[in-house]
mmCIF file of C-alpha atoms in Angstrom:
data_model
loop_
_atom_site.group_PDB
_atom_site.id
_atom_site.type_symbol
_atom_site.label_atom_id
_atom_site.label_comp_id
_atom_site.label_asym_id
_atom_site.label_seq_id
_atom_site.Cartn_x
_atom_site.Cartn_y
_atom_site.Cartn_z
ATOM 1 C CA UNK A 2 41.985 -25.044 -28.027
ATOM 2 C CA UNK A 3 40.025 -25.223 -31.267
ATOM 3 C CA UNK A 4 36.661 -26.692 -30.295
ATOM 4 C CA UNK A 5 35.643 -27.096 -33.929
ATOM 5 C CA UNK A 6 38.571 -29.414 -34.667
ATOM 6 C CA UNK A 7 38.898 -31.615 -31.628
ATOM 7 C CA UNK A 8 37.486 -32.569 -28.293
ATOM 8 C CA UNK A 9 37.453 -29.938 -25.607
ATOM 9 C CA UNK A 10 39.500 -30.894 -22.594
ATOM 10 C CA UNK A 11 38.513 -28.837 -19.575
ATOM 11 C CA UNK A 12 39.407 -29.026 -15.913
ATOM 12 C CA UNK A 13 41.666 -32.095 -16.052
ATOM 13 C CA UNK A 14 43.324 -32.840 -12.722
ATOM 14 C CA UNK A 15 44.558 -36.138 -11.224
ATOM 15 C CA UNK A 16 45.534 -36.626 -7.600
ATOM 16 C CA UNK A 17 49.034 -37.672 -6.615
ATOM 17 C CA UNK A 18 47.883 -39.434 -3.444
ATOM 18 C CA UNK A 19 45.698 -42.490 -2.799
ATOM 19 C CA UNK A 20 41.976 -41.835 -2.713
ATOM 20 C CA UNK A 21 38.824 -43.631 -1.589
ATOM 21 C CA UNK A 22 37.324 -46.243 -3.924
ATOM 22 C CA UNK A 23 34.632 -43.833 -5.195
ATOM 23 C CA UNK A 24 37.360 -41.521 -6.387
ATOM 24 C CA UNK A 25 39.884 -44.158 -7.546
ATOM 25 C CA UNK A 26 37.675 -45.016 -10.514
ATOM 26 C CA UNK A 27 38.254 -41.505 -11.771
ATOM 27 C CA UNK A 28 42.042 -41.856 -12.075
ATOM 28 C CA UNK A 29 41.073 -42.104 -15.726
ATOM 29 C CA UNK A 30 39.226 -38.831 -16.363
ATOM 30 C CA UNK A 31 35.446 -38.932 -16.292
ATOM 31 C CA UNK A 32 34.388 -38.250 -19.882
ATOM 32 C CA UNK A 33 31.319 -35.975 -20.162
ATOM 33 C CA UNK A 34 29.928 -34.873 -23.530
ATOM 34 C CA UNK A 35 28.810 -31.236 -23.825
ATOM 35 C CA UNK A 36 27.797 -28.877 -26.650
ATOM 36 C CA UNK A 37 30.939 -27.356 -28.191
ATOM 37 C CA UNK A 38 31.486 -23.780 -27.113
ATOM 38 C CA UNK A 39 28.129 -23.435 -25.332
ATOM 39 C CA UNK A 40 28.813 -21.513 -22.109
ATOM 40 C CA UNK A 41 32.430 -22.656 -22.279
ATOM 41 C CA UNK A 42 33.597 -20.301 -19.516
ATOM 42 C CA UNK A 43 30.981 -21.755 -17.189
ATOM 43 C CA UNK A 44 32.048 -25.332 -17.926
ATOM 44 C CA UNK A 45 35.721 -24.409 -17.519
ATOM 45 C CA UNK A 46 35.111 -22.819 -14.119
ATOM 46 C CA UNK A 47 32.850 -25.660 -12.987
ATOM 47 C CA UNK A 48 35.518 -28.211 -13.875
ATOM 48 C CA UNK A 49 38.354 -26.225 -12.308
ATOM 49 C CA UNK A 50 36.511 -25.534 -9.056
ATOM 50 C CA UNK A 51 35.386 -29.149 -8.803
ATOM 51 C CA UNK A 52 38.853 -30.638 -9.280
ATOM 52 C CA UNK A 53 40.261 -28.158 -6.767
ATOM 53 C CA UNK A 54 37.762 -29.419 -4.192
ATOM 54 C CA UNK A 55 38.088 -33.065 -5.324
ATOM 55 C CA UNK A 56 41.692 -33.513 -6.535
ATOM 56 C CA UNK A 57 41.317 -37.296 -6.827
ATOM 57 C CA UNK A 58 38.688 -36.990 -9.568
ATOM 58 C CA UNK A 59 39.579 -35.784 -13.051
ATOM 59 C CA UNK A 60 36.938 -34.547 -15.484
ATOM 60 C CA UNK A 61 37.226 -34.336 -19.261
ATOM 61 C CA UNK A 62 34.514 -32.421 -21.147
ATOM 62 C CA UNK A 63 34.076 -33.560 -24.747
ATOM 63 C CA UNK A 64 32.660 -30.971 -27.139
ATOM 64 C CA UNK A 65 30.191 -32.652 -29.489
ATOM 65 C CA UNK A 66 27.686 -30.662 -31.512
ATOM 66 C CA UNK A 67 27.294 -26.898 -31.281
ATOM 67 C CA UNK A 68 24.004 -26.922 -29.357
ATOM 68 C CA UNK A 69 21.523 -29.211 -27.612
ATOM 69 C CA UNK A 70 19.929 -30.749 -30.719
ATOM 70 C CA UNK A 71 23.208 -31.581 -32.507
ATOM 71 C CA UNK A 72 24.576 -33.026 -29.256
ATOM 72 C CA UNK A 73 21.510 -35.259 -28.991
ATOM 73 C CA UNK A 74 22.016 -36.527 -32.543
ATOM 74 C CA UNK A 75 25.674 -37.326 -31.801
ATOM 75 C CA UNK A 76 24.581 -39.107 -28.626
ATOM 76 C CA UNK A 77 22.030 -41.234 -30.477
ATOM 77 C CA UNK A 78 24.624 -42.226 -33.089
ATOM 78 C CA UNK A 79 27.189 -43.091 -30.412
ATOM 79 C CA UNK A 80 24.600 -45.156 -28.594
ATOM 80 C CA UNK A 81 24.027 -47.292 -31.677
ATOM 81 C CA UNK A 82 27.713 -48.244 -31.865
ATOM 82 C CA UNK A 83 28.298 -48.554 -28.111
ATOM 83 C CA UNK A 84 30.501 -45.465 -28.135
ATOM 84 C CA UNK A 85 28.947 -43.345 -25.400
ATOM 85 C CA UNK A 86 31.126 -41.441 -22.894
ATOM 86 C CA UNK A 87 30.656 -41.786 -19.138
ATOM 87 C CA UNK A 88 28.049 -39.032 -18.917
ATOM 88 C CA UNK A 89 26.559 -36.070 -20.740
ATOM 89 C CA UNK A 90 25.296 -32.532 -20.181
ATOM 90 C CA UNK A 91 22.035 -32.353 -22.121
ATOM 91 C CA UNK A 92 18.712 -30.581 -22.331
ATOM 92 C CA UNK A 93 16.426 -32.151 -19.723
ATOM 93 C CA UNK A 94 13.785 -32.474 -22.433
ATOM 94 C CA UNK A 95 15.799 -35.402 -23.829
ATOM 95 C CA UNK A 96 16.122 -37.345 -20.572
ATOM 96 C CA UNK A 97 13.091 -39.562 -21.105
ATOM 97 C CA UNK A 98 14.023 -40.229 -24.731
ATOM 98 C CA UNK A 99 17.532 -41.338 -23.769
ATOM 99 C CA UNK A 100 16.110 -43.429 -20.923
ATOM 100 C CA UNK A 101 13.660 -45.094 -23.321
ATOM 101 C CA UNK A 102 16.598 -46.002 -25.568
ATOM 102 C CA UNK A 103 18.262 -47.606 -22.557
ATOM 103 C CA UNK A 104 21.290 -45.304 -22.652
ATOM 104 C CA UNK A 105 21.116 -43.427 -19.348
ATOM 105 C CA UNK A 106 21.250 -44.972 -15.900
ATOM 106 C CA UNK A 107 18.848 -44.005 -13.074
ATOM 107 C CA UNK A 108 20.424 -41.871 -10.376
ATOM 108 C CA UNK A 109 18.373 -43.075 -7.405
ATOM 109 C CA UNK A 110 20.806 -45.866 -6.414
ATOM 110 C CA UNK A 111 23.703 -43.393 -6.454
ATOM 111 C CA UNK A 112 21.779 -40.789 -4.479
ATOM 112 C CA UNK A 113 20.544 -43.241 -1.866
ATOM 113 C CA UNK A 114 16.905 -42.780 -2.841
ATOM 114 C CA UNK A 115 14.699 -40.087 -4.283
ATOM 115 C CA UNK A 116 14.595 -38.140 -1.013
ATOM 116 C CA UNK A 117 18.259 -37.243 -1.521
ATOM 117 C CA UNK A 118 17.344 -34.988 -4.448
ATOM 118 C CA UNK A 119 14.853 -33.076 -2.331
ATOM 119 C CA UNK A 120 17.459 -32.791 0.424
ATOM 120 C CA UNK A 121 19.800 -31.191 -2.110
ATOM 121 C CA UNK A 122 17.165 -28.501 -2.699
ATOM 122 C CA UNK A 123 15.672 -29.638 -6.013
ATOM 123 C CA UNK A 124 11.929 -28.912 -6.353
ATOM 124 C CA UNK A 125 9.517 -31.820 -6.714
ATOM 125 C CA UNK A 126 7.796 -30.522 -9.901
ATOM 126 C CA UNK A 127 11.159 -30.516 -11.668
ATOM 127 C CA UNK A 128 12.030 -34.003 -10.421
ATOM 128 C CA UNK A 129 8.677 -35.344 -11.603
ATOM 129 C CA UNK A 130 9.339 -34.142 -15.138
ATOM 130 C CA UNK A 131 12.640 -36.037 -15.422
ATOM 131 C CA UNK A 132 11.581 -39.250 -13.699
ATOM 132 C CA UNK A 133 10.218 -42.533 -14.989
ATOM 133 C CA UNK A 134 9.498 -46.026 -13.755
ATOM 134 C CA UNK A 135 13.212 -46.666 -13.248
ATOM 135 C CA UNK A 136 13.783 -43.499 -11.219
ATOM 136 C CA UNK A 137 15.291 -40.039 -11.702
ATOM 137 C CA UNK A 138 16.989 -39.778 -15.100
ATOM 138 C CA UNK A 139 19.127 -36.653 -14.648
ATOM 139 C CA UNK A 140 20.679 -34.212 -12.207
ATOM 140 C CA UNK A 141 19.229 -30.776 -13.054
ATOM 141 C CA UNK A 142 21.813 -27.996 -13.289
ATOM 142 C CA UNK A 143 20.018 -24.886 -14.579
ATOM 143 C CA UNK A 144 16.830 -23.710 -16.221
ATOM 144 C CA UNK A 145 15.025 -20.740 -17.691
ATOM 145 C CA UNK A 146 11.356 -19.765 -17.636
ATOM 146 C CA UNK A 147 9.212 -17.442 -19.737
ATOM 147 C CA UNK A 148 8.786 -13.974 -18.253
ATOM 148 C CA UNK A 149 7.082 -10.731 -19.237
ATOM 149 C CA UNK A 150 9.232 -7.771 -20.294
ATOM 150 C CA UNK A 151 7.605 -4.348 -19.908
ATOM 151 C CA UNK A 152 8.451 -0.978 -21.446
ATOM 152 C CA UNK A 153 7.197 1.044 -18.493
ATOM 153 C CA UNK A 154 7.434 4.312 -20.435
ATOM 154 C CA UNK A 155 4.866 3.038 -22.937
ATOM 155 C CA UNK A 156 2.703 1.600 -20.164
ATOM 156 C CA UNK A 157 2.602 5.006 -18.475
ATOM 157 C CA UNK A 158 1.766 6.731 -21.771
ATOM 158 C CA UNK A 159 -1.131 4.291 -22.107
ATOM 159 C CA UNK A 160 -2.494 5.235 -18.681
ATOM 160 C CA UNK A 161 -0.962 2.554 -16.447
ATOM 161 C CA UNK A 162 -0.423 4.556 -13.264
ATOM 162 C CA UNK A 163 0.706 1.771 -10.918
ATOM 163 C CA UNK A 164 4.376 1.522 -9.984
ATOM 164 C CA UNK A 165 4.343 -2.202 -10.706
ATOM 165 C CA UNK A 166 3.446 -3.770 -14.065
ATOM 166 C CA UNK A 167 0.243 -5.775 -14.648
ATOM 167 C CA UNK A 168 0.038 -9.225 -13.074
ATOM 168 C CA UNK A 169 -2.899 -10.940 -14.836
ATOM 169 C CA UNK A 170 -3.550 -11.779 -18.472
ATOM 170 C CA UNK A 171 -6.605 -9.528 -18.584
ATOM 171 C CA UNK A 172 -4.545 -6.594 -17.307
ATOM 172 C CA UNK A 173 -1.722 -7.345 -19.744
ATOM 173 C CA UNK A 174 -4.044 -7.562 -22.746
ATOM 174 C CA UNK A 175 -5.894 -4.406 -21.703
ATOM 175 C CA UNK A 176 -2.782 -2.243 -21.399
ATOM 176 C CA UNK A 177 -1.262 -3.788 -24.540
ATOM 177 C CA UNK A 178 -4.359 -2.733 -26.458
ATOM 178 C CA UNK A 179 -4.034 0.810 -25.141
ATOM 179 C CA UNK A 180 -0.362 0.898 -26.121
ATOM 180 C CA UNK A 181 -1.180 -0.320 -29.618
ATOM 181 C CA UNK A 182 -3.712 2.514 -29.952
ATOM 182 C CA UNK A 183 -1.091 5.162 -29.147
ATOM 183 C CA UNK A 184 0.605 5.040 -32.520
ATOM 184 C CA UNK A 185 0.406 2.874 -35.637
ATOM 185 C CA UNK A 186 4.158 2.309 -35.426
ATOM 186 C CA UNK A 187 3.947 0.828 -31.912
ATOM 187 C CA UNK A 188 3.155 -2.806 -31.135
ATOM 188 C CA UNK A 189 1.172 -3.330 -27.960
ATOM 189 C CA UNK A 190 2.443 -6.778 -27.103
ATOM 190 C CA UNK A 191 4.059 -9.892 -28.527
ATOM 191 C CA UNK A 192 4.273 -13.438 -27.197
ATOM 192 C CA UNK A 193 6.923 -15.763 -28.604
ATOM 193 C CA UNK A 194 4.526 -18.596 -29.359
ATOM 194 C CA UNK A 195 6.893 -20.081 -31.957
ATOM 195 C CA UNK A 196 9.555 -21.039 -29.400
ATOM 196 C CA UNK A 197 10.911 -24.541 -29.987
ATOM 197 C CA UNK A 198 9.120 -27.596 -28.587
ATOM 198 C CA UNK A 199 5.855 -25.606 -28.311
ATOM 199 C CA UNK A 200 7.373 -24.184 -25.120
ATOM 200 C CA UNK A 201 5.047 -21.209 -24.747
ATOM 201 C CA UNK A 202 1.960 -23.340 -25.424
ATOM 202 C CA UNK A 203 3.192 -25.823 -22.807
ATOM 203 C CA UNK A 204 3.522 -22.962 -20.325
ATOM 204 C CA UNK A 205 0.078 -21.553 -21.042
ATOM 205 C CA UNK A 206 -1.479 -24.997 -20.587
ATOM 206 C CA UNK A 207 0.524 -25.851 -17.449
ATOM 207 C CA UNK A 208 -0.024 -22.469 -15.793
ATOM 208 C CA UNK A 209 -3.760 -23.041 -16.187
ATOM 209 C CA UNK A 210 -3.474 -26.425 -14.470
ATOM 210 C CA UNK A 211 -3.433 -28.598 -17.592
ATOM 211 C CA UNK A 212 -0.981 -31.031 -19.108
ATOM 212 C CA UNK A 213 0.127 -32.131 -22.564
ATOM 213 C CA UNK A 214 -0.722 -35.830 -22.225
ATOM 214 C CA UNK A 215 -2.522 -38.087 -19.783
ATOM 215 C CA UNK A 216 -0.419 -39.467 -16.898
ATOM 216 C CA UNK A 217 -0.139 -42.862 -18.602
ATOM 217 C CA UNK A 218 0.848 -41.173 -21.902
ATOM 218 C CA UNK A 219 -1.981 -42.959 -23.714
ATOM 219 C CA UNK A 220 -3.634 -39.850 -25.160
ATOM 220 C CA UNK A 221 -3.289 -36.102 -25.522
ATOM 221 C CA UNK A 222 -4.627 -34.039 -22.628
ATOM 222 C CA UNK A 223 -4.256 -30.487 -23.924
ATOM 223 C CA UNK A 224 -7.578 -30.687 -25.822
ATOM 224 C CA UNK A 225 -9.304 -29.477 -22.665
ATOM 225 C CA UNK A 226 -10.429 -26.118 -21.253
ATOM 226 C CA UNK A 227 -6.792 -25.305 -20.406
ATOM 227 C CA UNK A 228 -5.748 -25.780 -24.027
ATOM 228 C CA UNK A 229 -8.668 -23.791 -25.353
ATOM 229 C CA UNK A 230 -7.999 -20.868 -22.999
ATOM 230 C CA UNK A 231 -4.341 -20.928 -24.078
ATOM 231 C CA UNK A 232 -5.248 -20.548 -27.751
ATOM 232 C CA UNK A 233 -7.852 -17.910 -26.906
ATOM 233 C CA UNK A 234 -5.102 -15.920 -25.200
ATOM 234 C CA UNK A 235 -2.959 -16.157 -28.341
ATOM 235 C CA UNK A 236 -5.946 -14.891 -30.354
ATOM 236 C CA UNK A 237 -6.190 -11.906 -28.010
ATOM 237 C CA UNK A 238 -2.495 -11.190 -28.487
ATOM 238 C CA UNK A 239 -3.199 -11.087 -32.200
ATOM 239 C CA UNK A 240 -5.654 -8.269 -31.464
ATOM 240 C CA UNK A 241 -3.039 -6.114 -29.735
ATOM 241 C CA UNK A 242 0.097 -6.945 -31.716
ATOM 242 C CA UNK A 243 -0.894 -4.517 -34.456
ATOM 243 C CA UNK A 244 1.230 -6.277 -37.067
ATOM 244 C CA UNK A 245 2.375 -9.767 -38.026
ATOM 245 C CA UNK A 246 5.994 -9.934 -36.852
ATOM 246 C CA UNK A 247 8.565 -12.660 -36.493
ATOM 247 C CA UNK A 248 10.165 -13.376 -33.142
ATOM 248 C CA UNK A 249 13.361 -11.549 -34.112
ATOM 249 C CA UNK A 250 11.435 -8.538 -35.415
ATOM 250 C CA UNK A 251 9.486 -8.346 -32.152
ATOM 251 C CA UNK A 252 12.696 -8.475 -30.108
ATOM 252 C CA UNK A 253 14.211 -5.687 -32.176
ATOM 253 C CA UNK A 254 11.039 -3.619 -31.836
ATOM 254 C CA UNK A 255 10.997 -4.044 -28.065
ATOM 255 C CA UNK A 256 14.672 -3.152 -27.695
ATOM 256 C CA UNK A 257 14.078 -0.054 -29.828
ATOM 257 C CA UNK A 258 11.151 1.075 -27.682
ATOM 258 C CA UNK A 259 8.496 0.280 -30.301
ATOM 259 C CA UNK A 260 6.842 -2.638 -28.458
ATOM 260 C CA UNK A 261 5.218 -2.323 -25.054
ATOM 261 C CA UNK A 262 5.161 -5.902 -23.776
ATOM 262 C CA UNK A 263 7.264 -8.893 -24.806
ATOM 263 C CA UNK A 264 6.999 -12.443 -23.495
ATOM 264 C CA UNK A 265 10.172 -14.471 -23.932
ATOM 265 C CA UNK A 266 12.697 -16.443 -21.887
ATOM 266 C CA UNK A 267 14.249 -15.064 -18.705
ATOM 267 C CA UNK A 268 17.627 -15.969 -20.181
ATOM 268 C CA UNK A 269 17.340 -12.815 -22.282
ATOM 269 C CA UNK A 270 17.242 -10.353 -19.385
ATOM 270 C CA UNK A 271 20.914 -9.409 -19.611
ATOM 271 C CA UNK A 272 20.890 -8.786 -23.359
ATOM 272 C CA UNK A 273 17.554 -6.941 -23.214
ATOM 273 C CA UNK A 274 18.662 -4.709 -20.337
ATOM 274 C CA UNK A 275 21.888 -3.857 -22.164
ATOM 275 C CA UNK A 276 20.024 -3.083 -25.397
ATOM 276 C CA UNK A 277 17.359 -0.935 -23.734
ATOM 277 C CA UNK A 278 19.385 1.004 -21.164
ATOM 278 C CA UNK A 279 18.870 4.751 -21.352
ATOM 279 C CA UNK A 280 16.011 4.228 -23.838
ATOM 280 C CA UNK A 281 13.211 3.428 -21.406
ATOM 281 C CA UNK A 282 12.451 1.993 -17.989
ATOM 282 C CA UNK A 283 12.513 -1.800 -18.192
ATOM 283 C CA UNK A 284 10.683 -4.059 -15.759
ATOM 284 C CA UNK A 285 10.377 -7.848 -15.771
ATOM 285 C CA UNK A 286 7.403 -9.694 -14.304
ATOM 286 C CA UNK A 287 6.343 -13.275 -13.773
ATOM 287 C CA UNK A 288 4.211 -15.042 -16.331
ATOM 288 C CA UNK A 289 0.643 -15.061 -14.947
ATOM 289 C CA UNK A 290 -0.428 -18.358 -13.372
ATOM 290 C CA UNK A 291 -4.252 -18.380 -13.454
ATOM 291 C CA UNK A 292 -4.805 -21.699 -11.661
ATOM 292 C CA UNK A 293 -3.965 -22.558 -8.026
ATOM 293 C CA UNK A 294 -2.674 -25.841 -9.482
ATOM 294 C CA UNK A 295 -0.708 -24.057 -12.183
ATOM 295 C CA UNK A 296 2.973 -24.580 -12.871
ATOM 296 C CA UNK A 297 5.552 -23.085 -15.177
ATOM 297 C CA UNK A 298 7.518 -25.132 -17.684
ATOM 298 C CA UNK A 299 11.248 -24.519 -17.694
ATOM 299 C CA UNK A 300 13.755 -25.155 -20.456
ATOM 300 C CA UNK A 301 16.349 -26.819 -18.288
ATOM 301 C CA UNK A 302 19.527 -28.812 -18.680
ATOM 302 C CA UNK A 303 21.411 -31.250 -16.527
ATOM 303 C CA UNK A 304 23.795 -34.175 -16.259
ATOM 304 C CA UNK A 305 23.011 -37.799 -17.132
ATOM 305 C CA UNK A 306 24.985 -41.010 -16.589
ATOM 306 C CA UNK A 307 25.775 -43.483 -19.376
ATOM 307 C CA UNK A 308 28.458 -45.664 -17.797
ATOM 308 C CA UNK A 309 27.458 -48.847 -15.987
ATOM 309 C CA UNK A 310 30.733 -48.954 -14.061
ATOM 310 C CA UNK A 311 29.647 -48.503 -10.447
ATOM 311 C CA UNK A 312 32.893 -46.853 -9.319
ATOM 312 C CA UNK A 313 32.771 -44.297 -12.114
ATOM 313 C CA UNK A 314 29.099 -43.722 -11.360
ATOM 314 C CA UNK A 315 30.007 -42.865 -7.773
ATOM 315 C CA UNK A 316 32.639 -40.403 -8.945
ATOM 316 C CA UNK A 317 30.142 -38.845 -11.341
ATOM 317 C CA UNK A 318 27.645 -38.478 -8.524
ATOM 318 C CA UNK A 319 30.241 -36.481 -6.592
ATOM 319 C CA UNK A 320 30.546 -34.136 -9.578
ATOM 320 C CA UNK A 321 26.764 -33.923 -10.023
ATOM 321 C CA UNK A 322 26.317 -32.976 -6.378
ATOM 322 C CA UNK A 323 28.892 -30.223 -6.774
ATOM 323 C CA UNK A 324 27.110 -28.846 -9.848
ATOM 324 C CA UNK A 325 23.814 -28.740 -7.936
ATOM 325 C CA UNK A 326 25.371 -27.247 -4.793
ATOM 326 C CA UNK A 327 25.260 -23.561 -3.929
ATOM 327 C CA UNK A 328 28.818 -23.159 -5.233
ATOM 328 C CA UNK A 329 28.030 -24.835 -8.541
ATOM 329 C CA UNK A 330 24.793 -22.906 -8.898
ATOM 330 C CA UNK A 331 26.572 -19.583 -8.390
ATOM 331 C CA UNK A 332 29.049 -20.516 -11.130
ATOM 332 C CA UNK A 333 26.033 -21.089 -13.369
ATOM 333 C CA UNK A 334 24.558 -17.717 -12.408
ATOM 334 C CA UNK A 335 27.776 -15.797 -13.018
ATOM 335 C CA UNK A 336 28.696 -17.399 -16.315
ATOM 336 C CA UNK A 337 25.358 -17.921 -18.087
ATOM 337 C CA UNK A 338 21.868 -16.528 -18.416
ATOM 338 C CA UNK A 339 20.361 -19.611 -16.807
ATOM 339 C CA UNK A 340 18.585 -19.655 -13.466
ATOM 340 C CA UNK A 341 19.497 -21.925 -10.525
ATOM 341 C CA UNK A 342 17.441 -25.007 -9.720
ATOM 342 C CA UNK A 343 18.548 -25.375 -6.097
ATOM 343 C CA UNK A 344 15.754 -23.907 -3.981
ATOM 344 C CA UNK A 345 17.739 -24.364 -0.769
ATOM 345 C CA UNK A 346 20.521 -22.185 -2.179
ATOM 346 C CA UNK A 347 18.030 -19.528 -3.282
ATOM 347 C CA UNK A 348 16.620 -19.606 0.235
ATOM 348 C CA UNK A 349 19.977 -18.534 1.669
ATOM 349 C CA UNK A 350 20.092 -14.756 2.129
ATOM 350 C CA UNK A 351 23.727 -14.388 1.012
ATOM 351 C CA UNK A 352 23.220 -16.538 -2.089
ATOM 352 C CA UNK A 353 20.041 -14.721 -3.096
ATOM 353 C CA UNK A 354 21.663 -11.325 -2.564
ATOM 354 C CA UNK A 355 24.619 -12.218 -4.788
ATOM 355 C CA UNK A 356 22.351 -13.795 -7.392
ATOM 356 C CA UNK A 357 20.142 -10.703 -7.633
ATOM 357 C CA UNK A 358 23.217 -8.504 -7.935
ATOM 358 C CA UNK A 359 24.081 -10.542 -11.028
ATOM 359 C CA UNK A 360 20.501 -10.748 -12.308
ATOM 360 C CA UNK A 361 18.533 -7.846 -10.778
ATOM 361 C CA UNK A 362 15.625 -8.311 -13.186
ATOM 362 C CA UNK A 363 14.972 -11.792 -11.776
ATOM 363 C CA UNK A 364 13.818 -10.393 -8.432
ATOM 364 C CA UNK A 365 10.130 -10.732 -9.313
ATOM 365 C CA UNK A 366 10.408 -14.184 -10.879
ATOM 366 C CA UNK A 367 12.728 -16.374 -8.779
ATOM 367 C CA UNK A 368 9.916 -17.574 -6.515
ATOM 368 C CA UNK A 369 8.265 -19.205 -9.526
ATOM 369 C CA UNK A 370 11.170 -21.667 -9.769
ATOM 370 C CA UNK A 371 9.672 -23.647 -6.877
ATOM 371 C CA UNK A 372 6.694 -24.583 -9.080
ATOM 372 C CA UNK A 373 8.641 -25.007 -12.298
ATOM 373 C CA UNK A 374 8.688 -28.332 -14.089
ATOM 374 C CA UNK A 375 10.465 -29.001 -17.392
ATOM 375 C CA UNK A 376 9.481 -29.372 -21.017
ATOM 376 C CA UNK A 377 7.375 -32.302 -22.105
ATOM 377 C CA UNK A 378 8.689 -34.182 -25.122
ATOM 378 C CA UNK A 379 6.607 -36.670 -27.042
ATOM 379 C CA UNK A 380 8.346 -40.046 -26.912
ATOM 380 C CA UNK A 381 8.308 -40.560 -30.658
ATOM 381 C CA UNK A 382 10.934 -39.997 -33.322
ATOM 382 C CA UNK A 383 8.583 -37.537 -35.069
ATOM 383 C CA UNK A 384 8.228 -35.248 -32.049
ATOM 384 C CA UNK A 385 9.711 -32.383 -34.102
ATOM 385 C CA UNK A 386 6.923 -32.805 -36.652
ATOM 386 C CA UNK A 387 4.374 -32.531 -33.841
ATOM 387 C CA UNK A 388 5.789 -29.345 -32.358
ATOM 388 C CA UNK A 389 6.342 -27.800 -35.807
ATOM 389 C CA UNK A 390 2.690 -28.500 -36.575
ATOM 390 C CA UNK A 391 1.669 -26.866 -33.302
ATOM 391 C CA UNK A 392 3.750 -23.787 -34.131
ATOM 392 C CA UNK A 393 2.017 -23.486 -37.512
ATOM 393 C CA UNK A 394 -1.428 -23.783 -35.941
ATOM 394 C CA UNK A 395 -0.624 -21.212 -33.243
ATOM 395 C CA UNK A 396 0.688 -18.823 -35.888
ATOM 396 C CA UNK A 397 -2.665 -19.071 -37.663
ATOM 397 C CA UNK A 398 -4.496 -18.358 -34.401
ATOM 398 C CA UNK A 399 -2.448 -15.227 -33.683
ATOM 399 C CA UNK A 400 -3.015 -14.053 -37.262
ATOM 400 C CA UNK A 401 -6.771 -14.727 -36.863
ATOM 401 C CA UNK A 402 -6.758 -17.230 -39.725
ATOM 402 C CA UNK A 403 -8.056 -20.043 -37.492
ATOM 403 C CA UNK A 404 -10.424 -19.803 -34.533
ATOM 404 C CA UNK A 405 -9.126 -21.211 -31.217
ATOM 405 C CA UNK A 406 -11.694 -24.026 -31.010
ATOM 406 C CA UNK A 407 -10.973 -25.181 -34.560
ATOM 407 C CA UNK A 408 -7.234 -24.896 -33.960
ATOM 408 C CA UNK A 409 -7.379 -26.944 -30.758
ATOM 409 C CA UNK A 410 -9.192 -29.798 -32.494
ATOM 410 C CA UNK A 411 -6.709 -29.710 -35.357
ATOM 411 C CA UNK A 412 -3.760 -29.811 -32.960
ATOM 412 C CA UNK A 413 -5.204 -32.758 -31.051
ATOM 413 C CA UNK A 414 -6.152 -34.709 -34.188
ATOM 414 C CA UNK A 415 -2.791 -34.156 -35.867
ATOM 415 C CA UNK A 416 -0.871 -35.021 -32.691
ATOM 416 C CA UNK A 417 -2.753 -38.304 -32.305
ATOM 417 C CA UNK A 418 -2.116 -39.116 -35.954
ATOM 418 C CA UNK A 419 1.605 -38.423 -35.693
ATOM 419 C CA UNK A 420 1.917 -40.344 -32.421
ATOM 420 C CA UNK A 421 0.335 -43.414 -34.011
ATOM 421 C CA UNK A 422 2.418 -43.316 -37.192
#
């Protein structure tokens, strides 16, 4: 099928025998919007395996937009004209925005209460990030977290004798500085601070125990010691980077063996390992979490309900549960670079063994999923302006054009201004 010309129809199957009421609503296929072509094999297998296990429920995936942002824009336009499908597969960062618009329905009534999500194996920090006054807004399906990629050959050349890579920021900065001093053509370390939605800054703040806004969302909260230490860390990375590179240049340098340490998403482990094999020893470590109260911030995705038809909602809940089950999570692991969100599944020896066979470089980082929340998005239409501004300020900090304390004040002042406009 040509996804660029028409809707993608995946996993359509209708039962030939009577079914319970929860399933009878799905005699017309459940219509779920998804990004066109994004992890299509995964969606195809998820739909096929689900309909095999639940032959009374048909699922139709509608390709709209080629990625998360375009899909969101299509969703917002459809919402204005009352043209939404039954459900959607979206970035979890958009759950609160869509809930604020009144488009998505809370899942608590379908689940039988919030405790049902915990019973499924979903971690509380993740549930908190996608919940509001009305309840849980989405069923998480997968996520990714920032991790640290190490060129162990360069670390050893710089005097790092331990078999395992560094585990604290001080250790990382120290060895990155030594790597940078080896050769003018080698970059000691690079952190992808320009990731969308200020994702790395959110992680640095959260891992130090901070947050982006106050619990009541009345004011910014990152203009605190946690925010200052985050920008100070970026300043220190500017000391060891050796040169002003773009994200893509840094990735190319790391893959070529000319960068010692790279901090980027765990979703890149497969491509990085393929690009670096036989060039140097690659190791992947967890992002340091300095505070006992620290958390990581994932970039997750999940399913959300639009329809108000209770019977179709029940059928959708059956599909959502399948996606979050161990079987659905293994489909995710096999067919994408995303990490599972079901902690109960990861706690099963057979599941974990198979998962690490697929993603061996995740061995040191999977435990962090238990304390992983999801991205914070400012509930304003100009949220992109806010995060773009933050990226510009952080770029100036790394380049040593703006001191961390000055940058933090500028970020807070500009965020408040944009939130009030």
